[in-house]
Amino acid sequence: MIVAGDWVLPVEGAPIRHGAVRLRGQFVREVGYAPELRAAHPGEETHDLSGCIIAPGLVNAHTHLALTGLAGIADATSMSPWLRQIARASSALDPDDLAASVTLGARMCLASGTTCVGDIAYGPESPSAAADVGLGGVFFWEVLGVEEADLGPHLQAKDFPAAAADACRGRTACGISAHAPYTSGPGLIRAAHAMAAELGVPFAMHMAESRAESRLLLHGTGELAGVAERLAKGFRPPGRGAVGYLDSISALKGTVAVHCVEVDERDASMLAASAAGVVLCPRSNARLGNGRAPVGALLAAGCRIGLGTDSLASNADLDMFSEARALRELAPELTAERTLRILTVEGAEVLGAGARHGLLGPGRHADLIAVKAPDTDSPVEALLAAEGRGAVRAVMSGGVWRVLNGKLTTAESRAEAQRVDAIREKARRAVSEEPWAGEP
């Protein structure tokens, strides 16, 4: 199959006017000038997406798809009450609820051009449901509130694959995440980090997300002190920020560092030297009142950057075009070309998925998007100016069309919609109930 457009953006390599991508099965075979590819392969089926820019599928490097059904449930004005309400709401969901929520979120991602995610998973429902819809990426099993000795049994109870590097191949990979310094004690963080390294899978953590977290780590005080006392077994205030703390317990190397709002230039240098990369979530951070990440300092230090929406429980949508515009507002010096890399191959590399995701080139996954754009000599800027889902005309993942003519090829069924309505009702009831002992 040959897919042609007004422009093709391979990402690595110059934009190609009147370009095309030749696909075979689940992989890209060639990228080049459309007339030449047609002439070389006259028998190939051709999809001509005129008026569109063709680019790799986008990478949403930090999501919680299992929380999609909790949109609007929690008070997203500050971190602490939001955490409490989300803990109550999510505790009411069973595995079928989680799967339905992931399915809804995966469809939203695909509809807006995302084909790869870095998702926080609470069990096998997330990768399974996402794969069924056609969304790939890395799915990080999250751990918190348990002792170091209980890590293995805890993951086993959550059906984490014993041979994760072998069991999670291809478009759906597995990883491990210790939630945050205030919910995971130092022993658990070290053990989870070591287990990920031993299994050869990525490791991620939320870190330096809020002032409340910084107060806890520096002084042992503030609204998260009680959370840490209950959940972060063995925690003692280290008297330093999150980045330095994780480095001191040998848990920063190779880590996907998510949020990183509360960091300084020294932290940025440590992240650049040790972490797999930094994933920024500017709209979620703003909505929860957590401030603005120092994007300029992170760029100057040489950090590899990914971009994520976080969950629909803390963001208005899962649209990476809107997230990219928010990022550029924080760092006006960010070029269109670097922004496109962050949205694609750089985000994939942060997640450890750069071998197949994020580029249009031979051997890469057949993941691409076609975005409606006016005639232009600046196709990268034109792509980034697209109005999100409304401009996405076609999406392919794994060699299968997921969106055509701006519409999902498999729409949500009535039963699925009813399930999501039921999830929201369960969550609302849970939030209105008395606090439970394990909530933050």
PDB file of C-alpha atoms in Angstrom, residues 113 129 231 249 272 353:
ATOM      1  CA  GLY A 113      -3.477  11.177  16.213  1.00  0.00           C
ATOM      2  CA  ALA A 129      -7.752  -3.234  26.027  1.00  0.00           C
ATOM      3  CA  LEU A 231       2.078   4.486  52.295  1.00  0.00           C
ATOM      4  CA  ILE A 249      19.016   5.743  46.576  1.00  0.00           C
ATOM      5  CA  ALA A 272      20.259  14.764  31.590  1.00  0.00           C
ATOM      6  CA  ALA A 353      10.191   2.416  22.428  1.00  0.00           C
TER       7      ALA A 353
END
